């Protein structure tokens, strides 16, 4: 479980690290054309002559007076009237360290590229769920986990050296796919290597590492303001995990379902020797190939009435919890308080949220826990829509509570899904649910763009979906204490 959890420390860097690479800074159009006419102008004189002012008297950030071929005396005497969009780029504070915003001009008409690139990353998560979920059911959990680690390291570090923003988005898409591969194989291995009583603990301990990673992200992004260095710092450490090739075991449960009994016996005996236990030979001899070992397919999830209901409701649940989780995570910059402190608080509340799940799932079962947590996270977002804009503290506190319940709900959905689907199509089922979550992840940054029409619209959408998802959970069966279905 520790080995599976270590890569998850870096997940927040890939998931929401971009929030700290696109911090808004003052900017204005590059109007150096006037320097050719009057090279001795001071900066203030240049701006005064070439930039219009807004209603508050500040220089416009996205427009300038159209260049003319007059002399300086005429420009001063008559002034410039015709305006146009910035045609020669933008000027930023010279002391500002390189960020995605300043290096690729993510301002004015190009501002939406920031949220669009976050959606492209989420498309990568979706592709990873589509590709790696079924693949891990076919070729094994271990090889997919190792391939995903390699891809995340190579393309994560490669992102720090990209020359163009569109190349950056392509690399981020691949990183998203690799993160998805790590998440779904971690779930499978953590679930399939432990017994019924410890199953939630194994999954949720690994999720606690994501919360710790979020707090580390807040500190690291505060200290490293250069976006390329921050990208390297959040990606390169994964190369230290290549020793997993020799120490990470394949799932014994998966080996048995594939009829590879001798390999299953070897990994079980290795586990027993590490735990200083012995497995009686007669017990090992009871391991027999499954009578039906053919791989399940996505269609199997919809052929059986019971599985069809589970698949549809869990897909809706994952969609709802993903929408509210990413909606809140990506809204750090718009809550009104210091983004580094807010991010640290978001990470800090995730740790007890994930940890509390271990007890909530034992005390109240899977179904009640999932439903109530979803309803609470949705209600927090809906309440935020009614908070005045000049109350950032109240908004942030409610967002932190929403993040707490959304995080706990996300952890619950991982445990619950793994228990609802049978082994032979577990990864396919979880992969399908994960795809639903990734669709929500793609939509979350785009929904934030609706805030330009009314600031309450995004939060209203982020809050409505989990309320519906929580109500649907009532129709699911309880799996607390039940054996895993093979």
Short mmCIF file of C-alpha atoms in Angstrom, two decimals:
data_model
loop_
_atom_site.label_atom_id
_atom_site.label_comp_id
_atom_site.label_asym_id
_atom_site.label_seq_id
_atom_site.Cartn_x
_atom_site.Cartn_y
_atom_site.Cartn_z
CA UNK A 1 0.00 0.00 0.00
CA UNK A 2 2.91 2.33 0.73
CA UNK A 3 4.49 1.61 -2.67
CA UNK A 4 1.14 2.22 -4.40
CA UNK A 5 0.64 5.47 -2.48
CA UNK A 6 3.99 7.20 -3.13
CA UNK A 7 3.23 8.19 -6.77
CA UNK A 8 -0.03 9.76 -5.56
CA UNK A 9 1.99 12.41 -3.70
CA UNK A 10 2.71 13.95 -7.12
CA UNK A 11 -0.86 13.77 -8.44
CA UNK A 12 -1.89 17.23 -7.15
CA UNK A 13 1.03 18.79 -9.06
CA UNK A 14 -0.43 17.44 -12.30
CA UNK A 15 -4.10 17.91 -11.36
CA UNK A 16 -4.14 21.50 -10.10
CA UNK A 17 -0.53 22.74 -10.29
CA UNK A 18 -1.43 24.91 -13.29
CA UNK A 19 -3.55 27.13 -11.01
CA UNK A 20 -0.27 28.48 -9.57
CA UNK A 21 1.38 28.85 -12.98
CA UNK A 22 -1.26 31.29 -14.29
CA UNK A 23 -1.47 33.88 -11.50
CA UNK A 24 -2.99 37.12 -12.82
CA UNK A 25 -0.56 40.06 -13.07
CA UNK A 26 -1.00 43.68 -14.28
CA UNK A 27 -0.45 43.96 -18.04
CA UNK A 28 -1.04 46.32 -20.94
CA UNK A 29 -0.56 46.41 -24.70
CA UNK A 30 2.96 46.77 -26.07
CA UNK A 31 2.97 50.29 -27.56
CA UNK A 32 6.68 50.57 -28.32
CA UNK A 33 5.78 51.82 -31.82
CA UNK A 34 5.77 55.37 -30.44
CA UNK A 35 9.43 54.99 -29.42
CA UNK A 36 10.40 55.19 -33.09
CA UNK A 37 8.82 58.67 -33.18
CA UNK A 38 9.93 59.87 -29.74
CA UNK A 39 12.67 57.72 -28.18
CA UNK A 40 13.09 60.01 -25.14
CA UNK A 41 9.56 59.57 -23.73
CA UNK A 42 9.29 58.35 -20.14
CA UNK A 43 7.28 55.18 -19.59
CA UNK A 44 4.40 57.13 -18.01
CA UNK A 45 4.29 59.57 -20.94
CA UNK A 46 4.29 56.68 -23.43
CA UNK A 47 1.39 54.94 -21.69
CA UNK A 48 -0.55 58.19 -21.33
CA UNK A 49 -0.35 58.87 -25.05
CA UNK A 50 -0.97 55.34 -26.38
CA UNK A 51 -3.41 53.63 -23.97
CA UNK A 52 -7.08 54.49 -23.28
CA UNK A 53 -8.35 54.44 -19.70
CA UNK A 54 -11.27 52.51 -18.23
CA UNK A 55 -14.15 53.89 -16.10
CA UNK A 56 -11.94 53.79 -12.97
CA UNK A 57 -9.17 55.77 -14.63
CA UNK A 58 -6.76 52.81 -14.96
CA UNK A 59 -5.07 51.92 -18.25
CA UNK A 60 -7.00 49.45 -20.40
CA UNK A 61 -5.34 46.01 -20.36
CA UNK A 62 -6.66 44.70 -23.67
CA UNK A 63 -6.85 47.69 -26.01
CA UNK A 64 -4.63 50.51 -27.27
CA UNK A 65 -4.82 53.55 -29.55
CA UNK A 66 -4.18 52.63 -33.18
CA UNK A 67 -0.59 53.49 -34.27
CA UNK A 68 -0.22 56.57 -36.51
CA UNK A 69 2.66 58.04 -38.51
CA UNK A 70 2.28 61.56 -37.08
CA UNK A 71 5.05 63.44 -35.29
CA UNK A 72 5.03 63.74 -31.48
CA UNK A 73 3.79 67.35 -31.52
CA UNK A 74 0.67 66.37 -33.48
CA UNK A 75 0.00 63.36 -31.23
CA UNK A 76 0.23 65.56 -28.09
CA UNK A 77 -1.82 68.35 -29.67
CA UNK A 78 -4.69 66.34 -31.12
CA UNK A 79 -4.50 63.06 -29.15
CA UNK A 80 -5.34 59.59 -30.48
CA UNK A 81 -8.96 58.45 -30.70
CA UNK A 82 -9.20 55.18 -32.72
CA UNK A 83 -8.64 52.09 -30.58
CA UNK A 84 -7.85 48.48 -31.44
CA UNK A 85 -6.93 45.22 -29.71
CA UNK A 86 -3.32 44.61 -28.74
CA UNK A 87 -1.49 43.91 -32.00
CA UNK A 88 2.13 43.66 -30.81
CA UNK A 89 1.75 41.59 -27.66
CA UNK A 90 1.65 42.65 -24.01
CA UNK A 91 4.00 44.12 -21.43
CA UNK A 92 4.23 42.59 -17.91
CA UNK A 93 6.05 43.68 -14.73
CA UNK A 94 9.76 43.11 -15.34
CA UNK A 95 10.33 41.66 -11.84
CA UNK A 96 7.70 38.96 -12.39
CA UNK A 97 9.16 35.40 -12.60
CA UNK A 98 8.22 33.46 -15.77
CA UNK A 99 4.68 32.06 -15.60
CA UNK A 100 2.43 30.37 -18.13
CA UNK A 101 0.43 33.59 -18.31
CA UNK A 102 3.37 35.87 -19.16
CA UNK A 103 5.29 33.41 -21.34
CA UNK A 104 2.36 32.36 -23.56
CA UNK A 105 0.25 35.55 -23.22
CA UNK A 106 -2.80 33.94 -21.59
CA UNK A 107 -4.59 37.28 -21.28
CA UNK A 108 -7.45 39.14 -22.99
CA UNK A 109 -8.66 37.12 -26.00
CA UNK A 110 -6.29 34.26 -25.07
CA UNK A 111 -7.43 34.15 -21.41
CA UNK A 112 -9.82 31.24 -21.98
CA UNK A 113 -6.91 29.04 -23.13
CA UNK A 114 -6.03 28.52 -19.45
CA UNK A 115 -9.35 26.78 -18.65
CA UNK A 116 -9.35 25.04 -22.04
CA UNK A 117 -5.91 23.55 -21.32
CA UNK A 118 -7.22 22.25 -17.97
CA UNK A 119 -10.00 20.56 -19.92
CA UNK A 120 -7.42 19.05 -22.31
CA UNK A 121 -5.66 17.55 -19.27
CA UNK A 122 -8.99 16.08 -18.17
CA UNK A 123 -9.42 14.65 -21.69
CA UNK A 124 -6.13 12.84 -21.01
CA UNK A 125 -7.61 11.43 -17.79
CA UNK A 126 -10.60 10.22 -19.80
CA UNK A 127 -8.40 8.59 -22.47
CA UNK A 128 -6.35 6.94 -19.72
CA UNK A 129 -9.51 5.49 -18.16
CA UNK A 130 -10.69 4.21 -21.56
CA UNK A 131 -7.32 2.65 -22.46
CA UNK A 132 -5.76 1.53 -19.17
CA UNK A 133 -8.93 0.24 -17.43
CA UNK A 134 -9.67 -2.59 -19.91
CA UNK A 135 -5.92 -3.14 -20.53
CA UNK A 136 -5.23 -3.82 -16.86
CA UNK A 137 -7.99 -6.45 -16.89
CA UNK A 138 -6.31 -8.08 -19.89
CA UNK A 139 -2.54 -7.84 -19.32
CA UNK A 140 -2.43 -7.22 -15.56
CA UNK A 141 -2.41 -4.46 -12.99
CA UNK A 142 1.39 -4.39 -12.49
CA UNK A 143 2.56 -3.65 -16.07
CA UNK A 144 -0.03 -0.87 -16.50
CA UNK A 145 1.06 0.71 -13.21
CA UNK A 146 4.73 0.67 -14.28
CA UNK A 147 4.00 2.01 -17.79
CA UNK A 148 1.91 4.83 -16.30
CA UNK A 149 4.72 5.85 -13.93
CA UNK A 150 7.19 5.97 -16.87
CA UNK A 151 4.83 8.08 -19.02
CA UNK A 152 4.09 10.52 -16.19
CA UNK A 153 7.81 11.06 -15.53
CA UNK A 154 8.83 11.49 -19.19
CA UNK A 155 6.02 13.77 -20.30
CA UNK A 156 5.80 15.63 -16.97
CA UNK A 157 9.44 16.70 -17.16
CA UNK A 158 9.09 17.22 -20.94
CA UNK A 159 6.29 19.73 -20.29
CA UNK A 160 8.84 22.04 -18.62
CA UNK A 161 10.73 22.43 -21.91
CA UNK A 162 7.89 23.03 -24.39
CA UNK A 163 8.29 26.04 -26.74
CA UNK A 164 4.58 26.59 -27.56
CA UNK A 165 1.36 26.49 -25.55
CA UNK A 166 -0.31 23.99 -27.89
CA UNK A 167 2.63 21.58 -27.38
CA UNK A 168 2.18 22.17 -23.64
CA UNK A 169 -1.47 21.09 -23.91
CA UNK A 170 -0.55 17.95 -25.90
CA UNK A 171 2.03 16.90 -23.28
CA UNK A 172 -0.45 17.59 -20.48
CA UNK A 173 -2.96 15.32 -22.20
CA UNK A 174 -0.47 12.42 -22.09
CA UNK A 175 0.34 13.18 -18.43
CA UNK A 176 -3.39 13.07 -17.68
CA UNK A 177 -3.67 9.62 -19.29
CA UNK A 178 -0.75 8.33 -17.18
CA UNK A 179 -2.25 9.76 -13.95
CA UNK A 180 -5.49 7.94 -14.77
CA UNK A 181 -3.55 4.69 -15.29
CA UNK A 182 -1.88 5.05 -11.89
CA UNK A 183 -5.18 5.81 -10.12
CA UNK A 184 -7.15 2.85 -11.45
CA UNK A 185 -4.35 0.28 -11.01
CA UNK A 186 -3.69 1.57 -7.48
CA UNK A 187 -7.36 0.97 -6.70
CA UNK A 188 -7.26 -2.55 -8.13
CA UNK A 189 -4.05 -3.66 -6.40
CA UNK A 190 -4.96 -2.08 -3.05
CA UNK A 191 -8.41 -3.71 -3.15
CA UNK A 192 -7.36 -7.15 -4.37
CA UNK A 193 -4.41 -7.69 -2.02
CA UNK A 194 -6.32 -7.24 1.25
CA UNK A 195 -9.25 -8.90 3.01
CA UNK A 196 -12.75 -7.56 3.56
CA UNK A 197 -12.06 -5.81 6.88
CA UNK A 198 -9.02 -3.85 5.67
CA UNK A 199 -10.22 -3.04 2.15
CA UNK A 200 -11.39 0.55 2.86
CA UNK A 201 -8.22 1.28 4.86
CA UNK A 202 -5.97 0.21 1.98
CA UNK A 203 -7.73 2.46 -0.55
CA UNK A 204 -8.19 5.43 1.77
CA UNK A 205 -4.59 5.41 3.07
CA UNK A 206 -3.45 5.80 -0.53
CA UNK A 207 -5.92 8.69 -0.92
CA UNK A 208 -4.42 10.40 2.15
CA UNK A 209 -1.20 10.72 0.16
CA UNK A 210 -3.09 12.83 -2.41
CA UNK A 211 -4.10 15.20 0.42
CA UNK A 212 -0.50 15.40 1.67
CA UNK A 213 0.57 16.11 -1.92
CA UNK A 214 -1.85 19.04 -2.05
CA UNK A 215 -0.26 20.62 1.03
CA UNK A 216 3.22 20.07 -0.41
CA UNK A 217 2.01 21.71 -3.64
CA UNK A 218 0.93 24.84 -1.73
CA UNK A 219 4.38 25.16 -0.10
CA UNK A 220 6.38 24.33 -3.21
CA UNK A 221 4.40 26.65 -5.49
CA UNK A 222 4.85 29.44 -2.92
CA UNK A 223 8.64 28.93 -2.97
CA UNK A 224 9.06 28.24 -6.71
CA UNK A 225 7.39 30.94 -8.82
CA UNK A 226 9.10 29.92 -12.10
CA UNK A 227 6.54 27.64 -13.80
CA UNK A 228 9.15 25.50 -15.60
CA UNK A 229 11.06 24.77 -12.38
CA UNK A 230 7.79 24.00 -10.58
CA UNK A 231 6.85 21.54 -13.35
CA UNK A 232 10.21 19.74 -12.98
CA UNK A 233 9.90 19.69 -9.17
CA UNK A 234 6.44 18.11 -9.47
CA UNK A 235 7.39 15.49 -12.07
CA UNK A 236 11.04 14.42 -11.76
CA UNK A 237 10.78 12.66 -8.33
CA UNK A 238 8.71 9.87 -9.90
CA UNK A 239 11.85 8.56 -11.62
CA UNK A 240 13.05 7.48 -8.15
CA UNK A 241 10.31 4.80 -8.17
CA UNK A 242 11.73 2.66 -10.99
CA UNK A 243 12.86 0.08 -8.41
CA UNK A 244 9.15 -0.94 -8.41
CA UNK A 245 10.01 -3.17 -11.39
CA UNK A 246 11.60 -5.58 -8.91
CA UNK A 247 9.41 -5.18 -5.81
CA UNK A 248 5.81 -4.56 -6.92
CA UNK A 249 3.74 -7.80 -7.04
CA UNK A 250 0.95 -8.63 -9.47
CA UNK A 251 -2.54 -9.14 -8.04
CA UNK A 252 -2.86 -12.79 -6.96
CA UNK A 253 -6.63 -12.56 -7.35
CA UNK A 254 -6.24 -11.39 -10.97
CA UNK A 255 -3.72 -14.20 -11.69
CA UNK A 256 -6.20 -16.81 -10.46
CA UNK A 257 -9.03 -15.44 -12.62
CA UNK A 258 -6.65 -15.72 -15.60
CA UNK A 259 -5.81 -19.34 -14.78
CA UNK A 260 -2.15 -18.53 -13.91
CA UNK A 261 -2.27 -20.58 -10.72
CA UNK A 262 1.48 -21.24 -10.29
CA UNK A 263 2.29 -17.51 -10.53
CA UNK A 264 -0.47 -16.79 -7.99
CA UNK A 265 1.01 -19.36 -5.59
CA UNK A 266 4.47 -17.77 -5.87
CA UNK A 267 3.29 -14.24 -5.05
CA UNK A 268 1.14 -15.53 -2.18
CA UNK A 269 4.09 -17.45 -0.73
CA UNK A 270 6.27 -14.35 -1.08
CA UNK A 271 3.65 -12.30 0.80
CA UNK A 272 3.47 -14.96 3.50
CA UNK A 273 7.28 -15.05 3.93
CA UNK A 274 7.46 -11.23 4.25
CA UNK A 275 4.74 -11.41 6.93
CA UNK A 276 6.61 -14.30 8.62
CA UNK A 277 3.69 -16.65 8.02
CA UNK A 278 3.42 -20.00 6.28
CA UNK A 279 0.67 -21.19 3.97
CA UNK A 280 -0.13 -24.91 4.43
CA UNK A 281 0.47 -26.80 1.14
CA UNK A 282 -3.07 -28.25 1.31
CA UNK A 283 -4.49 -24.72 1.34
CA UNK A 284 -2.43 -23.72 -1.71
CA UNK A 285 -3.65 -26.82 -3.55
CA UNK A 286 -7.22 -25.52 -3.25
CA UNK A 287 -6.36 -22.77 -5.73
CA UNK A 288 -7.97 -23.89 -8.96
CA UNK A 289 -8.45 -22.11 -12.27
CA UNK A 290 -11.80 -20.41 -12.61
CA UNK A 291 -14.29 -22.42 -14.61
CA UNK A 292 -14.94 -19.28 -16.63
CA UNK A 293 -11.77 -17.26 -17.16
CA UNK A 294 -12.59 -15.28 -20.30
CA UNK A 295 -12.24 -11.52 -19.95
CA UNK A 296 -15.36 -9.49 -19.36
CA UNK A 297 -16.23 -6.66 -21.69
CA UNK A 298 -17.97 -3.32 -21.29
CA UNK A 299 -21.12 -4.85 -22.83
CA UNK A 300 -21.34 -7.30 -19.90
CA UNK A 301 -22.00 -4.32 -17.62
CA UNK A 302 -25.22 -3.60 -19.52
CA UNK A 303 -26.45 -7.15 -20.30
CA UNK A 304 -27.33 -8.05 -16.70
CA UNK A 305 -30.10 -6.00 -15.08
CA UNK A 306 -28.33 -5.76 -11.70
CA UNK A 307 -25.00 -4.68 -13.22
CA UNK A 308 -26.73 -2.23 -15.54
CA UNK A 309 -28.37 -0.42 -12.61
CA UNK A 310 -25.09 -0.35 -10.65
CA UNK A 311 -23.13 0.90 -13.68
CA UNK A 312 -25.54 3.72 -14.53
CA UNK A 313 -25.96 4.98 -10.95
CA UNK A 314 -22.23 4.75 -10.11
CA UNK A 315 -21.40 6.58 -13.35
CA UNK A 316 -23.76 9.39 -12.30
CA UNK A 317 -22.23 9.39 -8.80
CA UNK A 318 -18.66 9.65 -10.12
CA UNK A 319 -19.72 12.40 -12.54
CA UNK A 320 -21.31 14.43 -9.73
CA UNK A 321 -18.49 14.07 -7.20
CA UNK A 322 -15.83 14.80 -9.84
CA UNK A 323 -17.67 17.93 -10.99
CA UNK A 324 -17.92 19.41 -7.48
CA UNK A 325 -14.36 18.30 -6.51
CA UNK A 326 -12.63 19.85 -9.52
CA UNK A 327 -15.01 22.80 -9.59
CA UNK A 328 -13.92 23.76 -6.07
CA UNK A 329 -10.23 22.85 -6.60
CA UNK A 330 -9.92 25.05 -9.70
CA UNK A 331 -11.74 27.95 -8.03
CA UNK A 332 -8.87 28.66 -5.61
CA UNK A 333 -7.96 31.90 -7.42
CA UNK A 334 -11.53 33.25 -7.45
CA UNK A 335 -12.41 32.81 -3.76
CA UNK A 336 -10.82 36.14 -2.80
CA UNK A 337 -8.20 35.09 -0.20
CA UNK A 338 -4.49 34.22 -0.58
CA UNK A 339 -4.33 31.33 -3.07
CA UNK A 340 -1.42 29.55 -1.34
CA UNK A 341 -3.11 29.57 2.08
CA UNK A 342 -6.42 28.51 0.53
CA UNK A 343 -4.72 25.63 -1.32
CA UNK A 344 -2.97 24.53 1.89
CA UNK A 345 -6.34 24.58 3.68
CA UNK A 346 -7.91 22.57 0.83
CA UNK A 347 -5.18 19.94 1.22
CA UNK A 348 -5.33 20.02 5.01
CA UNK A 349 -9.07 19.29 5.13
CA UNK A 350 -8.69 16.43 2.63
CA UNK A 351 -6.47 14.51 5.03
CA UNK A 352 -9.08 14.15 7.83
CA UNK A 353 -11.79 13.74 5.15
CA UNK A 354 -10.05 10.69 3.66
CA UNK A 355 -9.16 9.37 7.13
CA UNK A 356 -12.70 9.80 8.51
CA UNK A 357 -14.00 7.72 5.61
CA UNK A 358 -12.38 4.61 7.13
CA UNK A 359 -14.68 4.96 10.17
CA UNK A 360 -17.74 6.29 8.35
CA UNK A 361 -17.72 3.31 5.98
CA UNK A 362 -17.44 0.89 8.91
CA UNK A 363 -20.12 2.57 11.04
CA UNK A 364 -22.74 3.59 8.49
CA UNK A 365 -21.95 1.40 5.46
CA UNK A 366 -21.16 2.42 1.91
CA UNK A 367 -24.57 3.53 0.65
CA UNK A 368 -25.52 5.99 3.43
CA UNK A 369 -22.02 7.48 3.56
CA UNK A 370 -21.90 8.07 -0.20
CA UNK A 371 -25.38 9.61 -0.36
CA UNK A 372 -25.02 11.97 2.63
CA UNK A 373 -21.54 13.21 1.63
CA UNK A 374 -22.69 13.97 -1.90
CA UNK A 375 -25.73 15.87 -0.65
CA UNK A 376 -23.62 17.94 1.77
CA UNK A 377 -21.00 18.88 -0.83
CA UNK A 378 -23.75 19.98 -3.22
CA UNK A 379 -25.54 22.03 -0.57
CA UNK A 380 -22.32 23.90 0.33
CA UNK A 381 -21.90 25.02 -3.29
CA UNK A 382 -25.55 26.08 -3.51
CA UNK A 383 -25.20 28.16 -0.32
CA UNK A 384 -22.07 29.87 -1.78
CA UNK A 385 -24.20 31.22 -4.65
CA UNK A 386 -26.09 33.37 -2.15
CA UNK A 387 -23.01 34.81 -0.38
CA UNK A 388 -22.21 38.46 -1.37
CA UNK A 389 -18.99 39.00 -3.34
CA UNK A 390 -17.51 41.18 -0.57
CA UNK A 391 -17.54 38.24 1.89
CA UNK A 392 -14.50 36.17 0.74
CA UNK A 393 -13.96 34.63 4.19
CA UNK A 394 -17.48 33.15 4.35
CA UNK A 395 -17.18 31.88 0.76
CA UNK A 396 -13.80 30.26 1.48
CA UNK A 397 -15.02 28.56 4.68
CA UNK A 398 -18.01 27.07 2.84
CA UNK A 399 -15.76 26.01 -0.05
CA UNK A 400 -13.41 24.26 2.42
CA UNK A 401 -16.37 22.38 3.97
CA UNK A 402 -17.53 21.47 0.45
CA UNK A 403 -14.02 20.27 -0.39
CA UNK A 404 -13.99 18.16 2.80
CA UNK A 405 -17.24 16.37 1.93
CA UNK A 406 -16.37 16.08 -1.79
CA UNK A 407 -12.99 14.50 -0.95
CA UNK A 408 -14.60 12.03 1.45
CA UNK A 409 -17.25 11.24 -1.16
CA UNK A 410 -14.57 10.67 -3.84
CA UNK A 411 -12.77 8.18 -1.57
CA UNK A 412 -16.04 6.43 -0.78
CA UNK A 413 -16.88 6.04 -4.48
CA UNK A 414 -13.55 4.27 -5.10
CA UNK A 415 -14.18 1.73 -2.32
CA UNK A 416 -17.86 1.31 -3.19
CA UNK A 417 -17.24 0.79 -6.92
CA UNK A 418 -14.51 -1.77 -6.33
CA UNK A 419 -16.92 -3.78 -4.18
CA UNK A 420 -19.90 -3.54 -6.54
CA UNK A 421 -18.18 -4.90 -9.69
CA UNK A 422 -16.99 -8.55 -10.00
CA UNK A 423 -13.24 -9.22 -10.40
CA UNK A 424 -13.37 -10.30 -14.05
CA UNK A 425 -14.76 -6.88 -15.08
CA UNK A 426 -13.83 -4.80 -12.02
CA UNK A 427 -11.31 -2.61 -13.84
CA UNK A 428 -13.62 -2.29 -16.84
CA UNK A 429 -16.45 -1.16 -14.55
CA UNK A 430 -14.29 1.20 -12.51
CA UNK A 431 -12.74 2.44 -15.75
CA UNK A 432 -16.20 3.25 -17.11
CA UNK A 433 -17.12 5.11 -13.91
CA UNK A 434 -13.76 6.87 -14.09
CA UNK A 435 -14.56 7.90 -17.67
CA UNK A 436 -17.76 9.48 -16.37
CA UNK A 437 -15.72 11.35 -13.76
CA UNK A 438 -13.29 12.51 -16.44
CA UNK A 439 -16.14 13.90 -18.55
CA UNK A 440 -17.10 15.96 -15.48
CA UNK A 441 -13.45 16.97 -15.10
CA UNK A 442 -13.40 18.18 -18.71
CA UNK A 443 -16.59 20.17 -18.14
CA UNK A 444 -15.55 21.75 -14.80
CA UNK A 445 -13.04 24.30 -16.23
CA UNK A 446 -15.43 25.12 -19.08
CA UNK A 447 -18.32 25.66 -16.63
CA UNK A 448 -16.10 28.16 -14.80
CA UNK A 449 -16.08 30.25 -18.00
CA UNK A 450 -19.84 30.84 -17.46
CA UNK A 451 -18.86 33.04 -14.50
CA UNK A 452 -18.33 35.91 -16.93
CA UNK A 453 -22.13 36.04 -17.41
CA UNK A 454 -22.97 35.75 -13.69
CA UNK A 455 -20.59 34.74 -10.91
CA UNK A 456 -23.17 32.39 -9.29
CA UNK A 457 -23.76 30.20 -12.38
CA UNK A 458 -20.69 27.88 -11.98
CA UNK A 459 -21.33 27.21 -8.27
CA UNK A 460 -25.03 26.57 -8.94
CA UNK A 461 -24.10 23.88 -11.47
CA UNK A 462 -21.36 22.42 -9.23
CA UNK A 463 -23.91 22.17 -6.40
CA UNK A 464 -26.90 20.75 -8.29
CA UNK A 465 -25.15 17.67 -9.73
CA UNK A 466 -24.06 16.08 -6.40
CA UNK A 467 -27.52 16.63 -4.89
CA UNK A 468 -29.02 14.55 -7.73
CA UNK A 469 -26.20 11.98 -7.44
CA UNK A 470 -26.73 11.64 -3.70
CA UNK A 471 -30.44 10.91 -4.16
CA UNK A 472 -29.67 8.24 -6.81
CA UNK A 473 -27.33 6.41 -4.38
CA UNK A 474 -30.37 5.34 -2.34
CA UNK A 475 -31.15 2.81 -5.12
CA UNK A 476 -27.80 0.98 -4.77
CA UNK A 477 -27.22 -2.22 -2.72
CA UNK A 478 -25.09 -2.17 0.46
CA UNK A 479 -21.68 -3.97 0.23
CA UNK A 480 -20.40 -3.45 3.77
CA UNK A 481 -18.85 -6.71 5.04
CA UNK A 482 -19.64 -8.65 1.86
CA UNK A 483 -17.05 -10.80 0.05
CA UNK A 484 -15.69 -9.43 -3.22
CA UNK A 485 -17.66 -10.79 -6.16
CA UNK A 486 -15.42 -12.76 -8.53
#
